[in-house]
């Protein structure tokens, strides 16, 4: 066997020690599988092996020393595993090795200087480990080296000044996110094949040298350094990148660079996709030539001291996906051409001196997921076109402006939005109920405005909210009790409004540090830590009075209808000669006096022992009813009128009972009109007070019809 390939087969388990018996093996490719445990020492017996790829598994333990016995090895890839310990110094004896990949492990210790003996080495990738110490100077002697990747480790020291001369074939240098210091060697300009220079996240200082000979550069990342002296020529090296016709990324953020952004930035490669110079000390206007970078996807000029207006020409950057101009001193209006940026997903113009209205053309940015225009001097109303951006799913911050007028009513479109901050403006009117449709909201900040009216009942749908701030408005009414059931609510600020009534005590209201109710003089109750006055009896009675205002008219109607029904029945009975006289116990009045409690006792609490039958609309129970000191056997049917079709069944059974003839069953006394009005009144009560149950009482001596609401009687 000369070769075995199990790439991407998902093979589980350990690599068998018997692998060492395959002495004629030239290629062992087991990458992208699920092998675990340690790499067997027997792998060192494969002395004819040229390629060993074990990357993207879950191998643990240390790298076997005796891999150094594989003297013909040309490519060794152990990346993306769970290897620990040091890189064996014996690997330096693999004179034919061209590729050594150990990235994405948990390797530690220093990089062995013996690796400098690998004269054929072209690729050394050891990023994302825990290496310490310095890069051995011996690596600078490997003239064939093309790729050095030591990013995200704990390496330190400085770069040799002759780096560009000793490694002239270097194509990629990635030492980002380590602890290197000192100047960037000027000799770097001699590495004419260099395509990627990633040295950000270190302690390099001084000025960036000229990169004029690096015509093949594609990515330059020198962010997060104390580079620059805050002087006007700190970015002069940008002029030397004009000839880098393949440049796609230029990142110079988080440094000490000062001065103006060179006009030469407009002459950079039209392939440039990302330009980031944020968090520096840059000032002046945006270069007019920026419009030429038509393939730009990310523009970050944030947290500098730029001034002037945002140019209308920004609308030429139609591939722009992210734009951060925040934290500067930009003046004037937001250009309407911003609406041309159809690919825009993130827009941050916050913390500037922008004024005028929010352009409605923003509504054309149908891919926008995050919009931050906070801390400016913007005025006017919030455009419905902006609130109509259903793509907004992360962030909408319009706070600390001069926005006025009512909120648009179409907030319900933002069903996927997680954060809304419209605080510290001059917004007014009632809070639109449509905000309740934003069911994924985590934070809703509306303080410092002139909102009035009640908190919308639709807010009960905001079950996932963690922070709600409605303070310093003109809101009134009662604090909704449903806030008690908001399991994720951590901060609730309702202070300085005109809320009144009793404060709930459960949920977020049980923690005084989680709520703020100051400045609402008419609140009472709540937990003791709030130090509110005790709610008076009058307060509790007011709630009942409101209910009675609704109930009394309905009960009055019922009594009037009942009285009319009694008159009609009495009149008909006096004219009837065929029917026997009705016993007193069968009168309508006596039937209506049958209460839910009477029937509850008669059926032993509607127990299963007394259940006779059950149907789709209700159940029938037998029982003994105490009526005028007489015990009477009854059958009680409990009909659930909330069930669809139950009302129709209810009426049908009333009609049937009215017409039935039996020697042991006296005719139902109530006519259709009486039944109808009783139904009508019962349904009215249901709509006001809750659950409705219809009950027939059919007895062998006492007969009749009643409607019972157990919450009333």
XYZ file of C-alpha atoms in Angstrom:
713
model
C 0.000 0.000 0.000
C 1.408 3.365 -1.044
C -1.441 5.678 -0.042
C -4.551 5.791 2.138
C -7.115 8.555 2.094
C -10.026 8.748 4.551
C -10.595 12.484 4.094
C -14.054 13.625 5.278
C -15.293 10.083 5.871
C -16.157 10.855 9.467
C -14.220 7.866 10.798
C -14.617 7.547 14.572
C -12.410 6.100 17.274
C -8.671 5.951 17.775
C -5.932 5.544 15.228
C -4.728 1.959 15.637
C -1.086 1.357 16.614
C -1.053 -1.219 13.823
C -0.731 1.698 11.437
C 2.994 1.230 11.998
C 2.860 -2.062 10.074
C 2.115 -0.231 6.811
C 5.788 0.320 6.190
C 5.408 1.009 2.467
C 2.914 3.828 3.037
C 3.818 7.058 1.253
C 0.695 9.179 1.944
C -1.534 9.046 5.022
C -4.438 11.455 4.679
C -6.870 11.218 7.607
C -7.888 14.858 7.838
C -11.491 15.959 8.494
C -12.514 12.908 10.527
C -13.417 12.145 14.125
C -10.272 10.423 15.355
C -9.551 10.975 19.030
C -7.061 10.018 21.733
C -3.333 10.196 21.101
C -1.428 9.859 17.862
C 0.245 6.422 18.193
C 4.027 6.367 18.553
C 4.095 3.607 15.935
C 3.536 6.253 13.293
C 7.280 6.777 13.471
C 7.781 3.395 11.780
C 6.485 4.762 8.480
C 9.926 5.798 7.295
C 8.792 6.009 3.645
C 5.979 8.434 4.505
C 6.048 11.706 2.562
C 2.668 13.216 3.482
C 0.995 12.960 6.896
C -2.257 14.871 7.227
C -4.140 14.418 10.513
C -5.726 17.873 10.718
C -9.343 18.583 11.732
C -9.763 15.688 14.155
C -9.769 15.574 17.950
C -6.371 14.020 18.551
C -5.061 14.803 22.034
C -1.845 14.304 23.926
C 1.554 15.365 22.676
C 3.099 15.293 19.240
C 5.064 11.992 19.118
C 8.839 12.547 19.144
C 9.476 9.683 16.779
C 7.683 11.382 13.904
C 11.238 12.574 13.364
C 11.978 9.006 12.174
C 9.846 9.690 9.094
C 12.891 11.120 7.384
C 11.210 11.439 3.990
C 8.351 13.549 5.330
C 7.594 16.593 3.172
C 4.247 17.727 4.577
C 3.097 17.403 8.189
C -0.336 18.808 9.049
C -1.587 18.407 12.628
C -3.742 21.541 12.783
C -7.193 21.849 14.381
C -6.834 19.159 17.025
C -6.454 19.129 20.810
C -2.716 18.582 21.024
C -0.827 19.845 24.075
C 2.752 20.187 25.229
C 5.731 21.411 23.261
C 6.694 21.027 19.643
C 9.382 18.304 19.663
C 12.787 19.748 18.878
C 13.584 16.536 16.980
C 11.329 17.708 14.160
C 14.265 19.877 13.167
C 15.894 16.768 11.688
C 13.254 16.425 8.936
C 15.432 17.993 6.281
C 12.889 17.398 3.488
C 9.972 18.973 5.342
C 8.333 21.768 3.343
C 5.054 22.253 5.208
C 4.571 22.234 8.988
C 1.073 23.026 10.237
C 0.217 22.890 13.958
C -2.274 25.755 14.252
C -5.468 25.643 16.337
C -4.211 23.421 19.150
C -3.175 24.015 22.752
C 0.560 23.723 22.227
C 2.782 25.709 24.571
C 6.374 26.473 25.404
C 8.881 28.095 23.096
C 9.249 27.472 19.410
C 12.318 25.221 19.140
C 15.282 26.891 17.470
C 16.035 23.562 15.769
C 13.268 24.371 13.283
C 15.805 26.695 11.710
C 17.486 23.543 10.368
C 14.495 22.853 8.107
C 16.157 24.342 5.069
C 13.362 23.175 2.754
C 10.568 24.640 4.879
C 8.181 26.946 3.027
C 5.092 27.000 5.266
C 5.125 27.318 9.051
C 1.658 27.759 10.535
C 1.426 27.772 14.328
C -1.334 30.322 14.958
C -3.857 30.068 17.816
C -1.759 28.218 20.366
C -0.079 29.277 23.590
C 3.515 29.690 22.465
C 5.717 32.041 24.466
C 9.138 33.591 24.058
C 10.655 34.929 20.877
C 10.621 33.710 17.320
C 13.993 31.973 16.896
C 16.456 33.977 14.824
C 17.335 30.737 13.045
C 14.014 30.887 11.185
C 15.380 33.919 9.383
C 17.915 31.646 7.712
C 15.278 29.670 5.799
C 15.420 31.467 2.467
C 12.575 29.433 0.951
C 10.068 30.440 3.609
C 6.841 31.749 2.059
C 4.338 31.660 4.917
C 4.882 32.465 8.593
C 1.736 32.419 10.729
C 2.124 32.886 14.482
C -1.015 34.933 15.119
C -2.837 34.759 18.479
C -0.100 33.439 20.751
C 1.967 34.973 23.539
C 5.143 35.613 21.599
C 7.250 38.664 22.366
C 10.444 40.419 21.414
C 11.183 42.508 18.345
C 11.662 41.853 14.660
C 15.204 41.737 13.286
C 15.988 44.786 11.190
C 17.089 42.612 8.255
C 13.827 40.609 8.137
C 13.078 41.649 4.565
C 16.503 40.619 3.366
C 16.692 37.225 5.044
C 13.177 36.197 3.983
C 12.865 37.692 0.491
C 10.271 35.117 -0.683
C 7.801 35.808 2.095
C 4.190 35.917 0.871
C 2.318 35.952 4.182
C 3.437 37.303 7.529
C 0.856 36.957 10.297
C 2.025 37.687 13.823
C -1.134 39.514 14.925
C -2.304 39.475 18.543
C 0.955 38.737 20.303
C 3.244 40.891 22.419
C 5.827 42.046 19.897
C 7.301 45.516 20.337
C 9.761 47.883 18.745
C 9.690 49.389 15.251
C 8.446 47.731 12.098
C 11.674 47.057 10.177
C 12.046 49.205 7.074
C 13.464 46.164 5.276
C 9.928 44.778 5.072
C 9.634 46.693 1.818
C 12.130 44.257 0.286
C 9.700 41.318 0.524
C 8.343 42.040 -2.921
C 6.177 38.895 -2.999
C 4.351 39.797 0.200
C 0.562 39.557 -0.165
C -0.589 39.612 3.473
C 0.886 41.727 6.247
C -1.014 41.151 9.497
C 0.830 42.544 12.493
C -2.037 44.142 14.455
C -2.635 43.697 18.157
C 0.974 44.078 19.270
C 3.111 46.822 20.747
C 4.902 48.091 17.662
C 5.776 51.771 17.842
C 7.140 54.514 15.649
C 5.993 55.167 12.116
C 4.990 52.664 9.488
C 7.755 52.459 6.878
C 7.178 52.848 3.170
C 5.623 49.835 1.479
C 6.146 51.082 -2.055
C 7.775 47.908 -3.411
C 5.016 45.602 -2.194
C 2.954 45.643 -5.381
C 1.339 42.270 -4.655
C -0.156 43.305 -1.343
C -3.764 42.257 -0.802
C -4.198 42.723 2.931
C -2.535 45.189 5.297
C -3.592 45.086 8.946
C -1.556 47.149 11.376
C -4.267 48.068 13.891
C -4.138 48.137 17.699
C -0.650 49.522 18.156
C 0.932 52.597 19.678
C 2.086 53.344 16.136
C 2.272 56.991 15.112
C 3.027 60.114 17.061
C -0.190 62.050 16.490
C 1.560 64.000 13.747
C 0.251 65.050 10.359
C 2.551 62.708 8.404
C 1.730 59.551 10.356
C -0.257 58.136 7.429
C 2.233 59.108 4.766
C 2.894 55.429 4.053
C -0.620 55.222 2.547
C 0.769 57.097 -0.462
C 3.171 54.200 -1.029
C 0.254 51.778 -1.433
C -1.075 53.396 -4.591
C 0.800 50.853 -6.731
C -0.610 47.881 -4.804
C -3.188 47.196 -7.505
C -4.539 44.066 -5.759
C -5.129 45.646 -2.361
C -8.436 44.528 -0.827
C -8.050 45.357 2.873
C -6.426 48.301 4.651
C -6.840 48.375 8.414
C -5.090 51.065 10.473
C -7.512 51.406 13.382
C -6.775 51.890 17.091
C -3.369 53.541 16.800
C -1.885 56.938 17.664
C -1.836 58.090 14.058
C -2.720 61.742 13.532
C -3.031 64.106 10.597
C -5.433 64.007 7.710
C -6.518 61.019 5.712
C -4.360 61.402 2.579
C -6.066 62.326 -0.678
C -4.165 59.377 -2.130
C -6.728 57.097 -0.511
C -8.916 57.857 -3.526
C -6.210 56.395 -5.772
C -5.959 53.085 -3.990
C -6.923 49.907 -5.783
C -10.543 49.786 -6.916
C -10.498 46.234 -5.522
C -10.397 47.651 -2.000
C -13.246 46.114 0.016
C -12.426 47.212 3.569
C -11.021 50.539 4.736
C -10.750 50.999 8.488
C -9.002 53.949 10.125
C -11.235 54.191 13.196
C -10.167 55.285 16.673
C -7.195 57.424 15.761
C -6.472 61.155 15.913
C -7.343 61.976 12.334
C -8.990 65.258 11.379
C -10.107 67.210 8.334
C -12.639 66.344 5.662
C -13.363 63.041 3.994
C -11.222 62.932 0.835
C -13.318 63.570 -2.258
C -11.608 60.709 -4.081
C -13.199 58.200 -1.731
C -16.030 57.930 -4.257
C -13.647 56.028 -6.553
C -13.527 53.002 -4.245
C -16.631 51.532 -5.863
C -16.095 48.020 -4.462
C -15.845 49.189 -0.869
C -17.922 47.036 1.507
C -16.742 48.421 4.861
C -15.902 52.042 5.643
C -14.845 52.755 9.220
C -13.859 56.336 10.034
C -15.320 56.283 13.531
C -13.920 57.873 16.686
C -11.672 60.469 15.116
C -11.970 64.234 14.722
C -13.216 64.457 11.156
C -15.185 67.585 10.312
C -17.166 68.988 7.421
C -20.141 67.400 5.746
C -20.733 63.817 4.818
C -20.365 64.061 1.037
C -23.261 63.257 -1.287
C -20.747 61.159 -3.204
C -21.029 58.489 -0.521
C -23.982 57.317 -2.586
C -21.524 56.060 -5.228
C -20.332 53.311 -2.888
C -23.229 51.058 -3.806
C -21.581 47.872 -2.514
C -21.138 49.336 0.948
C -22.438 47.004 3.659
C -21.118 48.679 6.800
C -20.464 52.363 7.408
C -19.171 53.754 10.686
C -18.710 57.524 10.811
C -19.586 57.765 14.489
C -17.745 59.791 17.099
C -16.589 62.647 14.888
C -17.643 66.264 14.278
C -19.512 65.920 11.017
C -21.906 68.794 10.313
C -24.948 69.372 8.169
C -27.599 66.975 7.020
C -27.401 63.287 6.308
C -27.175 63.132 2.503
C -30.257 61.743 0.801
C -27.941 59.732 -1.458
C -27.560 57.342 1.456
C -30.655 55.683 0.030
C -28.566 54.456 -2.906
C -26.703 52.060 -0.626
C -29.036 49.125 -1.175
C -26.522 46.620 0.270
C -26.076 48.524 3.530
C -26.581 46.373 6.637
C -24.999 48.487 9.401
C -25.071 52.291 9.570
C -23.604 54.215 12.503
C -23.547 58.025 12.286
C -23.915 58.530 16.034
C -22.151 61.137 18.191
C -21.689 63.842 15.589
C -23.163 67.302 14.998
C -25.585 66.274 12.282
C -28.795 68.251 11.935
C -31.923 68.397 9.843
C -34.366 65.570 9.406
C -33.747 61.868 9.015
C -33.872 61.268 5.246
C -36.824 59.158 4.187
C -34.553 57.693 1.499
C -33.127 55.463 4.236
C -36.235 53.408 3.674
C -34.637 52.160 0.455
C -31.899 50.389 2.414
C -33.898 47.194 2.583
C -31.006 45.130 4.017
C -30.337 47.370 7.009
C -30.210 45.405 10.263
C -28.692 48.050 12.552
C -29.216 51.836 12.504
C -27.627 54.242 14.983
C -28.179 57.987 14.561
C -28.065 58.831 18.261
C -26.457 61.842 19.921
C -26.847 64.366 17.121
C -29.071 67.400 16.536
C -31.547 65.716 14.215
C -35.062 67.135 14.219
C -38.479 66.558 12.687
C -40.543 63.424 12.859
C -39.330 59.865 12.504
C -40.052 58.846 8.898
C -42.495 55.996 8.463
C -40.161 54.745 5.730
C -37.444 54.105 8.319
C -39.772 52.340 10.734
C -40.992 50.351 7.744
C -37.600 48.657 7.368
C -38.612 45.132 8.311
C -34.960 44.093 7.918
C -34.031 45.899 11.161
C -33.303 43.039 13.518
C -30.492 44.131 15.843
C -30.443 47.799 16.723
C -32.413 51.019 16.272
C -31.013 53.955 18.212
C -32.355 57.456 17.563
C -31.787 58.729 21.095
C -30.463 62.129 22.197
C -31.695 64.184 19.283
C -34.421 66.801 18.828
C -36.945 64.529 17.147
C -40.564 65.500 17.702
C -44.135 64.565 16.922
C -45.881 61.239 17.377
C -44.308 57.887 16.691
C -45.232 56.219 13.401
C -47.991 53.676 13.793
C -46.202 51.023 11.736
C -43.780 49.880 14.468
C -45.358 46.458 14.270
C -43.327 45.793 11.128
C -40.184 45.527 13.273
C -41.089 42.071 14.542
C -37.465 40.887 14.642
C -35.866 43.914 16.286
C -34.026 43.354 19.555
C -33.131 46.906 20.692
C -35.009 50.213 20.419
C -33.773 53.449 21.967
C -35.669 56.661 21.186
C -34.944 58.349 24.514
C -34.115 62.003 25.154
C -36.068 63.529 22.291
C -39.251 65.597 22.078
C -41.553 62.859 20.895
C -45.175 63.108 21.940
C -48.607 61.540 21.659
C -49.628 58.104 22.785
C -47.341 55.106 22.537
C -48.559 53.154 19.496
C -49.972 49.768 20.365
C -48.157 48.311 17.355
C -44.925 48.241 19.391
C -46.446 45.236 21.102
C -45.859 43.314 17.876
C -42.083 43.650 18.332
C -42.081 40.405 20.267
C -38.303 39.851 20.110
C -37.453 43.090 21.895
C -34.829 42.751 24.611
C -34.541 46.458 25.426
C -37.053 49.265 24.899
C -35.802 52.696 25.979
C -38.278 55.585 25.613
C -37.443 57.870 28.541
C -37.157 61.637 28.372
C -39.980 62.425 25.954
C -43.552 63.728 26.152
C -45.504 60.523 25.678
C -48.931 60.467 27.281
C -51.800 58.093 27.908
C -51.680 54.555 29.226
C -49.104 51.872 28.645
C -50.623 49.933 25.727
C -52.172 46.603 26.631
C -50.305 45.147 23.644
C -47.094 45.410 25.685
C -48.228 42.183 27.322
C -46.752 40.430 24.267
C -43.207 41.631 25.015
C -42.436 38.540 27.065
C -38.697 38.449 26.335
C -37.899 42.017 27.304
C -35.076 42.561 29.800
C -35.030 46.342 30.137
C -37.966 48.738 29.810
C -37.511 52.450 30.481
C -40.540 54.745 30.147
C -39.385 57.288 32.716
C -39.767 61.075 32.474
C -42.831 61.177 30.261
C -46.468 62.118 30.861
C -47.850 58.603 31.024
C -50.808 57.885 33.270
C -53.185 55.171 34.362
C -52.351 52.024 36.252
C -49.156 49.994 36.087
C -50.060 46.862 34.112
C -50.172 43.786 36.285
C -48.944 41.592 33.424
C -45.413 42.893 34.014
C -45.374 40.482 36.971
C -45.242 37.590 34.504
C -42.269 38.871 32.480
C -39.662 36.284 33.453
C -36.706 38.033 31.801
C -37.456 41.599 32.894
C -34.496 42.852 34.933
C -34.923 46.638 34.841
C -38.223 48.517 34.830
C -38.107 52.306 35.071
C -41.485 54.060 35.223
C -40.344 57.025 37.302
C -41.559 60.604 36.895
C -44.850 59.980 35.177
C -48.425 60.195 36.445
C -49.164 56.573 37.228
C -51.689 55.813 39.939
C -53.195 52.955 41.856
C -51.777 49.839 43.404
C -48.264 48.637 42.539
C -47.998 44.885 41.831
C -45.771 42.837 44.128
C -44.713 39.784 42.125
C -42.028 39.212 39.504
C -39.800 42.211 38.855
C -41.830 44.199 41.415
C -40.526 41.956 44.199
C -37.024 43.438 43.800
C -36.829 47.119 44.705
C -33.453 47.515 42.986
C -34.922 46.322 39.685
C -37.683 48.930 39.504
C -37.870 52.707 39.718
C -41.197 54.381 40.476
C -40.105 57.761 41.862
C -42.111 60.806 40.888
C -45.480 59.049 40.674
C -47.300 60.574 43.636
C -50.514 58.584 43.343
C -49.053 55.100 43.618
C -49.677 52.909 46.633
C -49.015 49.391 47.848
C -46.117 47.374 46.462
C -43.429 45.717 48.552
C -42.325 47.400 51.759
C -38.900 48.377 50.364
C -40.612 50.865 48.056
C -41.954 52.798 51.065
C -45.214 53.617 49.335
C -48.394 54.419 51.201
C -50.859 51.648 51.914
C -53.697 51.482 49.452
C -56.919 52.720 51.081
C -60.142 50.750 51.182
C -61.492 53.347 48.811
C -58.813 52.401 46.315
C -59.788 48.755 46.355
C -63.464 49.669 46.179
C -62.890 51.822 43.127
C -61.851 48.746 41.206
C -65.047 46.971 42.202
C -67.098 50.057 41.366
C -65.782 50.037 37.831
C -66.906 46.439 37.442
C -70.304 47.208 38.915
C -70.820 50.002 36.416
C -70.653 47.358 33.741
C -72.574 44.639 35.569
C -75.555 46.604 36.912
C -76.975 47.620 33.509
C -76.810 44.025 32.328
C -78.464 42.674 35.482
C -81.169 45.325 35.112
C -81.873 44.102 31.601
C -82.072 40.532 32.860
C -84.545 41.452 35.581
C -86.710 43.430 33.175
C -86.764 40.593 30.680
C -87.499 38.096 33.433
C -90.401 40.200 34.660
C -91.823 40.444 31.172
C -91.456 36.710 30.742
C -93.315 36.040 33.995
C -96.204 38.245 32.880
C -96.400 36.487 29.535
C -96.310 33.037 31.139
C -98.944 33.949 33.725
C -101.171 35.304 31.001
C -100.841 32.158 28.901
C -101.452 29.830 31.834
C -104.704 31.565 32.700
C -105.929 30.953 29.184
C -104.846 27.344 29.040
C -107.382 24.679 29.969
C -105.493 21.612 28.884
C -102.488 21.936 31.175
C -102.657 21.206 34.908
C -101.903 23.894 37.419
C -98.253 24.491 37.968
C -96.957 23.772 41.446
C -95.366 26.721 43.222
C -91.996 25.076 42.992
C -92.155 25.233 39.202
C -92.553 28.971 38.917
C -89.933 30.976 37.091
C -88.967 32.819 40.217
C -88.295 29.628 42.111
C -86.261 28.261 39.250
C -84.107 31.360 39.036
C -83.422 31.087 42.741
C -81.663 27.784 42.133
C -78.024 28.749 42.612
C -74.780 27.233 41.517
C -74.136 26.353 45.146
C -77.461 24.440 45.280
C -76.532 22.377 42.260
C -72.960 21.921 43.451
C -74.299 20.361 46.655
C -76.999 18.398 44.829
C -74.432 16.665 42.607
C -71.799 16.277 45.341
C -69.549 18.790 43.655
C -70.277 17.464 40.151
C -68.403 14.329 41.171
C -67.557 11.535 38.768
C -69.786 9.202 40.800
C -72.793 11.319 39.799
C -71.788 11.642 36.130
C -74.486 10.065 33.957
C -73.229 10.977 30.504
C -70.835 13.303 28.689
C -71.082 14.775 25.219
C -69.225 17.205 22.987
C -70.997 20.244 24.461
C -71.430 19.285 28.095
C -72.049 16.669 30.785
C -75.128 15.313 32.621
C -75.084 14.669 36.374
C -77.677 13.119 38.704
C -78.348 14.696 42.061
C -80.710 15.362 44.937
C -81.908 18.971 45.110
C -83.174 20.457 48.380
C -86.058 22.702 47.368
C -88.463 24.221 49.885
C -87.431 21.575 52.438
C -88.123 18.804 49.954
C -85.527 16.472 48.436
C -86.053 15.988 44.729
C -84.186 13.728 42.302
C -82.799 15.845 39.443
C -80.700 15.507 36.328
C -78.421 18.510 35.748
C -76.857 19.169 32.374
C -73.845 21.494 32.436
C -73.308 23.010 29.009
C -70.023 24.749 28.131
C -71.088 27.670 25.951
C -67.494 28.496 25.035
C -67.413 25.407 22.838
C -68.094 26.196 19.209
C -71.635 25.098 18.351
C -72.673 24.873 21.990
C -75.036 27.836 21.735
C -76.918 26.202 18.872
C -77.127 22.950 20.813
C -78.275 24.894 23.868
C -81.205 26.424 21.989
C -82.127 23.115 20.374
C -82.315 21.337 23.712
C -84.415 24.148 25.151
C -86.862 23.763 22.280
C -86.935 19.981 22.673
C -87.614 20.184 26.402
C -90.344 22.697 25.811
C -92.198 20.302 23.503
C -91.529 16.989 25.247
C -94.434 14.886 26.659
C -94.028 12.242 29.351
C -96.049 11.141 32.304
C -93.066 11.605 34.617
C -91.774 14.785 32.971
C -93.793 17.966 33.112
C -93.580 20.325 30.130
C -90.888 23.046 30.292
C -92.624 26.222 31.320
C -90.448 28.773 29.515
C -91.291 29.676 25.945
C -88.846 30.508 23.158
C -88.823 34.195 23.906
C -87.834 33.641 27.512
C -85.119 31.196 26.514
C -83.740 33.609 23.931
C -83.525 36.536 26.329
C -81.959 34.403 29.027
C -79.367 33.286 26.482
C -78.748 36.891 25.421
C -78.272 38.098 28.971
C -76.043 35.175 29.849
C -73.801 35.840 26.869
C -73.571 39.514 27.875
C -72.494 38.453 31.330
C -69.913 36.120 29.827
C -68.349 38.864 27.767
C -67.978 41.036 30.830
C -67.159 38.576 33.559
C -65.625 35.480 32.036
C -66.633 31.829 31.833
C -70.240 30.967 31.101
C -72.037 27.769 31.852
C -75.580 26.920 30.802
C -77.463 24.467 32.974
C -80.707 22.579 32.421
C -82.468 21.267 35.507
C -84.814 18.462 34.524
C -86.702 16.855 37.380
C -89.602 14.477 37.824
C -91.439 16.999 39.994
C -89.542 20.231 39.566
C -88.751 21.376 36.076
C -87.299 24.469 34.527
C -84.323 26.224 33.022
C -81.576 28.417 34.449
C -78.263 29.984 33.546
C -75.555 29.870 36.149
C -72.281 31.792 36.279
C -70.340 30.338 39.195
C -68.248 33.509 39.500
C -71.376 35.599 40.209
C -73.891 33.517 42.155
